[in-house]
mmCIF file of C-alpha atoms and ligand atoms in Angstrom:
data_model
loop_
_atom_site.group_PDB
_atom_site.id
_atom_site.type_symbol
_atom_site.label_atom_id
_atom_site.label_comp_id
_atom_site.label_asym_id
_atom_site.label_seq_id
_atom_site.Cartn_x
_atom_site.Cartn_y
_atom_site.Cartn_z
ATOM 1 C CA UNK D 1 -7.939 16.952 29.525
ATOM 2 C CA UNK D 2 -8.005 19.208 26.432
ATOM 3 C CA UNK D 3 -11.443 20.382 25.600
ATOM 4 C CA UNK D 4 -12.149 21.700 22.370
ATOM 5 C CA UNK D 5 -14.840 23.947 22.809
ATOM 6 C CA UNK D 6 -16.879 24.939 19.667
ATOM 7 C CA UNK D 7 -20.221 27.494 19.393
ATOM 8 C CA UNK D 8 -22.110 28.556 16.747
ATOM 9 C CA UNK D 9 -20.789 27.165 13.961
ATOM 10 C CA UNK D 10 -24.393 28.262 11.874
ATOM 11 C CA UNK D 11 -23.865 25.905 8.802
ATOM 12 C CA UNK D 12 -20.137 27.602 7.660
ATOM 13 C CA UNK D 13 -18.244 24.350 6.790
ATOM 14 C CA UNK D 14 -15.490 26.885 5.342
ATOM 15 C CA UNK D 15 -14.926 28.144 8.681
ATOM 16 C CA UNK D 16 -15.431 24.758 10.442
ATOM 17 C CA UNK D 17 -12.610 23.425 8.690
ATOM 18 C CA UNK D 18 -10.173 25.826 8.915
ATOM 19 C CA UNK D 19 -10.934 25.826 12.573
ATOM 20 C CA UNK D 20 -10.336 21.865 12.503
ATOM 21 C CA UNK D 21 -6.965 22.031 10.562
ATOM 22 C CA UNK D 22 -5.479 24.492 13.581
ATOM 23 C CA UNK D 23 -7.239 22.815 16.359
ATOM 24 C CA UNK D 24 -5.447 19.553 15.187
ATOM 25 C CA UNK D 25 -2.569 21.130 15.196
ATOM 26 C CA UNK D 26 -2.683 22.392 18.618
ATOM 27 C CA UNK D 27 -3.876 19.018 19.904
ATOM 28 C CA UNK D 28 -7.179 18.292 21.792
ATOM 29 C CA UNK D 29 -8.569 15.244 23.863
ATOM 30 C CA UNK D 30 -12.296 16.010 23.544
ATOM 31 C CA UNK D 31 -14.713 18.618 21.186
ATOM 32 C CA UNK D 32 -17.635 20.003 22.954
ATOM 33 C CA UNK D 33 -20.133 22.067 21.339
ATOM 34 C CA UNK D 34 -22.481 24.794 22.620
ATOM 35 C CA UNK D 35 -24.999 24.901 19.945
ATOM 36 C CA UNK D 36 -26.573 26.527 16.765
ATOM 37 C CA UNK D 37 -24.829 24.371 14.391
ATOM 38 C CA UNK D 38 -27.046 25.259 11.478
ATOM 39 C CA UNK D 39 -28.933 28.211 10.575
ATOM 40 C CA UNK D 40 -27.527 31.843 8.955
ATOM 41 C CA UNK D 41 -25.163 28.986 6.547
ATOM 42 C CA UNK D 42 -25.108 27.285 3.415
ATOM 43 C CA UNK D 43 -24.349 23.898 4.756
ATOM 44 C CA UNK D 44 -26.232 22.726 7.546
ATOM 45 C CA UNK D 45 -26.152 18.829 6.339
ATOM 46 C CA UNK D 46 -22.567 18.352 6.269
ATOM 47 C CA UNK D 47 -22.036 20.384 9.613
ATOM 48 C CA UNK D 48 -24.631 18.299 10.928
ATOM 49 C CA UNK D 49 -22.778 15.252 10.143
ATOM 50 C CA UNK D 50 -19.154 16.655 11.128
ATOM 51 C CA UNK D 51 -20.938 17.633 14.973
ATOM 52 C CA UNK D 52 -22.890 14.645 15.424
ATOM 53 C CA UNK D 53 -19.712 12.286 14.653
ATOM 54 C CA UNK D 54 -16.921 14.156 15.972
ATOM 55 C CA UNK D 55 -17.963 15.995 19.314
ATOM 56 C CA UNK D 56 -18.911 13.662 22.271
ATOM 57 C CA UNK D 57 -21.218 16.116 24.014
ATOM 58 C CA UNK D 58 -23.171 18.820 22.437
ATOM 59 C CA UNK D 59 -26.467 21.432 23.922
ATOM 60 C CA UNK D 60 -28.771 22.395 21.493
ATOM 61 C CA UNK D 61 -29.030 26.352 20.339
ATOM 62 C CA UNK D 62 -31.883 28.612 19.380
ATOM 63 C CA UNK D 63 -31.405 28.009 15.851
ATOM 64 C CA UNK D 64 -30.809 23.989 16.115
ATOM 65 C CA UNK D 65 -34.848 24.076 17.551
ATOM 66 C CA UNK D 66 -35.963 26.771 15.000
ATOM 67 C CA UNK D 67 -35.103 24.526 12.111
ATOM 68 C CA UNK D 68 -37.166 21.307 13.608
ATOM 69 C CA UNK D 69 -39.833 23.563 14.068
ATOM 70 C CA UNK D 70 -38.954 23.813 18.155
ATOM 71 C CA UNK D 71 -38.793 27.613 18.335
ATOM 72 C CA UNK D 72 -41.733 30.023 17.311
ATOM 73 C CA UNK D 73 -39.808 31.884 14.146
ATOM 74 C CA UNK D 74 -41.766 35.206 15.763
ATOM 75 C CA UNK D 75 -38.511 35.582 17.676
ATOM 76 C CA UNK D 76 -36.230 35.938 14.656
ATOM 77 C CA UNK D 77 -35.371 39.040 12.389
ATOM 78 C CA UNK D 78 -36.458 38.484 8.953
ATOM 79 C CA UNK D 79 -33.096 37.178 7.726
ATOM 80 C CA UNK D 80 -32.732 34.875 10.369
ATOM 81 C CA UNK D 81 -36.233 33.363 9.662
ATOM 82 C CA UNK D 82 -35.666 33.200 5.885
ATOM 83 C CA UNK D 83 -32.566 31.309 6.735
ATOM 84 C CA UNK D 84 -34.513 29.004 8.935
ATOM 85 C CA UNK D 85 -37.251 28.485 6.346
ATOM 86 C CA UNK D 86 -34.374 27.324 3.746
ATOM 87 C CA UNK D 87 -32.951 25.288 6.221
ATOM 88 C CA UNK D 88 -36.170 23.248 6.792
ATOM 89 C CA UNK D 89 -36.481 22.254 3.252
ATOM 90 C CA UNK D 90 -32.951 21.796 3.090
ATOM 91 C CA UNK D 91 -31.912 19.377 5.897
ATOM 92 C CA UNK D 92 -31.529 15.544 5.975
ATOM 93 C CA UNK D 93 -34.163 13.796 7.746
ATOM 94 C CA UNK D 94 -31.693 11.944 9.555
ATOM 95 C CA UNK D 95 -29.860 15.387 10.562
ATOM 96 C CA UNK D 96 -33.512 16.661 11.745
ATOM 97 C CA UNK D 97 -34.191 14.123 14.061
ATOM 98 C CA UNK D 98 -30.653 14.395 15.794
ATOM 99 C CA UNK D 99 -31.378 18.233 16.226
ATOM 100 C CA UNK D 100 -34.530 17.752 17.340
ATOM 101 C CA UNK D 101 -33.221 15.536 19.969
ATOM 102 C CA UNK D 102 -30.585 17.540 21.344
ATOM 103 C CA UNK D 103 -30.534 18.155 25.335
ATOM 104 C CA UNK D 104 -31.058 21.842 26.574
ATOM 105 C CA UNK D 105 -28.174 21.643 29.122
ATOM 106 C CA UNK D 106 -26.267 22.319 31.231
ATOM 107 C CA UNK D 107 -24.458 19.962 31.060
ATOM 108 C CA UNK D 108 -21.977 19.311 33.614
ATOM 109 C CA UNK D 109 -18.367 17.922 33.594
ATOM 110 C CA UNK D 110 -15.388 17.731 35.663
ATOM 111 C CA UNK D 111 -15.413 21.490 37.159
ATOM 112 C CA UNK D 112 -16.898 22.888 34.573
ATOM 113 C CA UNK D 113 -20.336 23.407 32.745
ATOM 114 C CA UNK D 114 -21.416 23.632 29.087
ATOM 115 C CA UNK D 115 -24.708 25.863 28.334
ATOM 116 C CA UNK D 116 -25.801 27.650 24.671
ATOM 117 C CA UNK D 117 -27.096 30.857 26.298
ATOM 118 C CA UNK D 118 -26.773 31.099 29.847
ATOM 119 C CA UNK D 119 -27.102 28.930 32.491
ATOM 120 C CA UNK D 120 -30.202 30.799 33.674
ATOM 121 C CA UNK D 121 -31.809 29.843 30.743
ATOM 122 C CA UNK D 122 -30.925 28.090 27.517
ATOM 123 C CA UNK D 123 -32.540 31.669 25.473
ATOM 124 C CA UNK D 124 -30.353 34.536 27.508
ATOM 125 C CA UNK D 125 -27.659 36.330 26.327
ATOM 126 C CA UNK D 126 -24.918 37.368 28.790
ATOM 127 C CA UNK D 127 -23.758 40.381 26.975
ATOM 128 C CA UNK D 128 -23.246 42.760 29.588
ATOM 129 C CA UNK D 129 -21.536 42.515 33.191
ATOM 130 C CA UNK D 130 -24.780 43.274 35.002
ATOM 131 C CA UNK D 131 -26.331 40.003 33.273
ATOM 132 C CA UNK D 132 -22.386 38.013 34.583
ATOM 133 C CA UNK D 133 -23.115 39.440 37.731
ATOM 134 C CA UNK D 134 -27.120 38.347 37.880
ATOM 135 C CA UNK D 135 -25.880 34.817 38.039
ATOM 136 C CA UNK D 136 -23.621 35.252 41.234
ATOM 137 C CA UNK D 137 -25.173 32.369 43.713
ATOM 138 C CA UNK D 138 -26.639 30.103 41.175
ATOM 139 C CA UNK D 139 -23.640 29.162 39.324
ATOM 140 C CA UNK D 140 -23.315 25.752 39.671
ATOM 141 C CA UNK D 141 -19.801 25.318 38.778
ATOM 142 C CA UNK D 142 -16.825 27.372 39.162
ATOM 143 C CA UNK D 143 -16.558 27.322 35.013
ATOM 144 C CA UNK D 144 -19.544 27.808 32.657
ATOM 145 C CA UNK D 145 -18.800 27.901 28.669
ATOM 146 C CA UNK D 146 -21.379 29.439 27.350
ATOM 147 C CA UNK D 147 -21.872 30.959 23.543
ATOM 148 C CA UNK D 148 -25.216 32.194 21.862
ATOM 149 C CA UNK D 149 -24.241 36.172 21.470
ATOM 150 C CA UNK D 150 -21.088 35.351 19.019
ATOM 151 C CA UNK D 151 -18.904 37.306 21.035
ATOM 152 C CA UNK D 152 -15.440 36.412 21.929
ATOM 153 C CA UNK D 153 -14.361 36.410 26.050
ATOM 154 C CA UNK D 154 -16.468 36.244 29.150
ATOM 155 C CA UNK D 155 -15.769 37.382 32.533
ATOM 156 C CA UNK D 156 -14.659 36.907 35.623
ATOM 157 C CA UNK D 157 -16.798 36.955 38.722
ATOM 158 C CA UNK D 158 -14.510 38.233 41.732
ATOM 159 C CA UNK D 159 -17.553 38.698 44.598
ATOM 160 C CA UNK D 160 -19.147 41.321 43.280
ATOM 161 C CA UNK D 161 -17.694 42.935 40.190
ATOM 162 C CA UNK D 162 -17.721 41.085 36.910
ATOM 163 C CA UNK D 163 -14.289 41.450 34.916
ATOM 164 C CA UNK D 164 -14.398 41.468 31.098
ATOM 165 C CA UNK D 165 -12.407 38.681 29.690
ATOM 166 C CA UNK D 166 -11.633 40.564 26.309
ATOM 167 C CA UNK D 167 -9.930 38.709 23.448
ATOM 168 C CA UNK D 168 -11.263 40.144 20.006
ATOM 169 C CA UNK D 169 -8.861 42.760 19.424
ATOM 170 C CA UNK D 170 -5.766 40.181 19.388
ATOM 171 C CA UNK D 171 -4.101 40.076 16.330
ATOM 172 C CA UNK D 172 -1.964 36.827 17.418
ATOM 173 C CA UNK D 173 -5.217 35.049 17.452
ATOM 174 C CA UNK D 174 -4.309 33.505 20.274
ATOM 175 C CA UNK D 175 -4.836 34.621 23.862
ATOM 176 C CA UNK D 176 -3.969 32.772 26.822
ATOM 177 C CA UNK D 177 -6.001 33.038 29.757
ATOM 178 C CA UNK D 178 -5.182 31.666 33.086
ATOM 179 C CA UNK D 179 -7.805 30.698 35.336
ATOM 180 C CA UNK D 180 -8.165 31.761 39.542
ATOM 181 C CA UNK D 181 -9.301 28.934 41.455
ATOM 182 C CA UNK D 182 -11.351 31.765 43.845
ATOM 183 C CA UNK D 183 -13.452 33.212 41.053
ATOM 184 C CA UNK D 184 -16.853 32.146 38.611
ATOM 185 C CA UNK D 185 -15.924 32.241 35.388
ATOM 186 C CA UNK D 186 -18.628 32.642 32.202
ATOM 187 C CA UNK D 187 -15.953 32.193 28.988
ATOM 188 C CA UNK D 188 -17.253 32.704 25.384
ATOM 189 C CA UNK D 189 -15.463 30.876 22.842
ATOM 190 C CA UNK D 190 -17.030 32.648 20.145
ATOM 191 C CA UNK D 191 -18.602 31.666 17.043
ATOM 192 C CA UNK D 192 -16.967 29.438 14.595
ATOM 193 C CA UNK D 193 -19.068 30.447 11.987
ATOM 194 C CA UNK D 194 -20.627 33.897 11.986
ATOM 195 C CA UNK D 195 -18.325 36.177 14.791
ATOM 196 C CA UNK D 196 -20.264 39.242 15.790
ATOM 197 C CA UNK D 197 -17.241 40.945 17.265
ATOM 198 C CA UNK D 198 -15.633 42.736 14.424
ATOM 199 C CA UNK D 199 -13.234 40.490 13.608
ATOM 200 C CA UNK D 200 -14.370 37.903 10.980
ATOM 201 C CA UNK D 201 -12.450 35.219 11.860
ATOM 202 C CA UNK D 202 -13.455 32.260 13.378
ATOM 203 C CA UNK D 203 -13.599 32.080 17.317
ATOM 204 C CA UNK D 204 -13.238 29.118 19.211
ATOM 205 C CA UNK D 205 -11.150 28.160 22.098
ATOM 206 C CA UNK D 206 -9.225 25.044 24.050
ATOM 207 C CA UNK D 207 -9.958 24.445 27.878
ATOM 208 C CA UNK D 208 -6.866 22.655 29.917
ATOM 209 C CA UNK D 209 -9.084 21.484 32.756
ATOM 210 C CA UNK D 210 -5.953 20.172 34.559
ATOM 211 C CA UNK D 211 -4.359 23.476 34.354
ATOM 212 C CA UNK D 212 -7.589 25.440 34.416
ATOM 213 C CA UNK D 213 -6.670 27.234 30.998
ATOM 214 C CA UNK D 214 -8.547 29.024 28.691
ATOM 215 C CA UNK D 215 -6.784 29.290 25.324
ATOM 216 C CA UNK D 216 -8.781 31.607 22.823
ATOM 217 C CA UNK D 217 -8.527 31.580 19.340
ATOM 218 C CA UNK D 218 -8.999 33.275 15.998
ATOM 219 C CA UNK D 219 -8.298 31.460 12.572
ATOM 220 C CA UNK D 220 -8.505 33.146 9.363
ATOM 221 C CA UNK D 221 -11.191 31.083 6.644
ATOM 222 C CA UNK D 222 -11.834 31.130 3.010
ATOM 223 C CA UNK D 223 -14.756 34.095 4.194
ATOM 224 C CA UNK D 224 -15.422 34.743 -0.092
ATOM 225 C CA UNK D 225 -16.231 30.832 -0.532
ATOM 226 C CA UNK D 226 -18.856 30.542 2.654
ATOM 227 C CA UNK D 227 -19.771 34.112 1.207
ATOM 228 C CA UNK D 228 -20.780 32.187 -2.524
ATOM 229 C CA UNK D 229 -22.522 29.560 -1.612
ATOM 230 C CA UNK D 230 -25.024 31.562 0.868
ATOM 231 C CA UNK D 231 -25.708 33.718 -2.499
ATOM 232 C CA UNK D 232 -25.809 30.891 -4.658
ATOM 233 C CA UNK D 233 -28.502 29.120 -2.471
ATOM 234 C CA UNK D 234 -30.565 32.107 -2.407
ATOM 235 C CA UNK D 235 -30.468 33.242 1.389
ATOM 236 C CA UNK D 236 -30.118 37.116 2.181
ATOM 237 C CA UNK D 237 -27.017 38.759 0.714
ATOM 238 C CA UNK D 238 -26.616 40.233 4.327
ATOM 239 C CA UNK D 239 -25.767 36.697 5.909
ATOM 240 C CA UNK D 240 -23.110 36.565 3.321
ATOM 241 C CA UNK D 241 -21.946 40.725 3.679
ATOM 242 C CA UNK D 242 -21.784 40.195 7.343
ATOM 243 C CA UNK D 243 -19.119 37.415 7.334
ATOM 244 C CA UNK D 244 -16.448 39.483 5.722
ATOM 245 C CA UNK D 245 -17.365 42.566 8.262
ATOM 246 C CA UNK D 246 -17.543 40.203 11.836
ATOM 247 C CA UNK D 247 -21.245 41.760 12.604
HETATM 248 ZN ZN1 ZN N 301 -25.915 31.584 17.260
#
């Protein structure tokens, strides 16, 4: 099977698409999603609408709760709760109740595991190898996608040393990255629609499950376009600077 594999996509339907156009392209079986499909973006209805009728399994992120009034906004920098205040008024009922009904994960497939944050808990980021290496022992599969902290890669649990799984810096936009049947893997496709790893192009990956392969990729979007409309609906300027600057 070919999993598509999709994170934080945060309401950027310019970046969604362009994603969609190469994904299709490369060919897929199956699109999973990790979460925060709305919030930070101009167009959380028709992302909404795209997830719900186009990926067969999806976890719910931080930002999905916040904007069904699931998630104390305390927790949020005040750009991130301005955002989530517009997207309240904003969304579809019928979009509201499918986010507020989302499941928390994990959830688990064929050798593998989907999770927003980490599988510790749907709220942690796994940033650094010490917080990989934390989850030694509790890992219920041997693969865990996982997205929440926008950043491209993973790593590689060998006993006990975490490997970075480092991707950004391609310029291909497309790494290859070949799975050892002895090792834990966490693997970060990115974010679709607001990358945090200097590079502003949108992340996302394929998973071979048959093959156990991780194909990474970044696809350039129409960044200026996304970039209008979150000025035009009135949301901070810095959710539109940070798009072109991948922070
Ligand atoms: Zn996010």
């Amino acid at each position: 099977m070919r999993y598509l594999i999709l994170s934080d996509i945060h309401a950027n339907w310019e970046a969604l698409e362009a994603v969609m156009a190469e994904a299709e392209s490369e060919g897929f079986d199956d699109i999973l999603c990790l979460g925060d499909v709305v919030g930070y973006g101009a167009d959380p209805d028709i992302c909404c609408e795209w997830v719900r009728n186009n990926s067969s399994q999806v976890v719910r992120g931080n930002h999905d709760r916040a904007a069904v009034g699931q998630l104390d906004l305390e927790w949020f920098n005040p750009a991130a709760q301005d955002s989530t205040l517009w997207t309240q008024k904003r969304l579809a009922a019928n979009n509201a109740s499918w986010l507020g009904n989302l499941p928390a994960g994990p959830i688990a497939f064929e050798g593998f595991q989907i999770v927003h944050g980490s599988p510790g808990g749907e709220d942690d980021y796994i940033i650094y190898a010490h917080e990989a290496l934390a989850l030694v022992g509790s890992l219920a599969e041997r693969v865990t996608f996982f997205g929440h902290t926008h950043i491209q890669g993973g790593f590689q649990l060998i006993r006990n040393n975490a490997r970075i799984l480092k991707t950004s810096m391609s310029l291909l936009g497309r790494v290859e990255c070949d799975l050892e049947p002895d090792s834990y893997y966490l693997v970060n496709p990115g974010a679709v629609g607001q990358p945090r790893d200097h590079d502003p192009r949108a992340a996302w990956a394929i998973y071979h499950s048959g093959e156990r392969r991780v194909v990474y990729y970044r696809t350039p979007y129409d960044v200026q376009t996304a970039q209008a409309k979150i000025i035009a609906a009135g949301l901070p300027d810095s959710l539109a600077l940070r798009l072109a600057i991948g922070k």
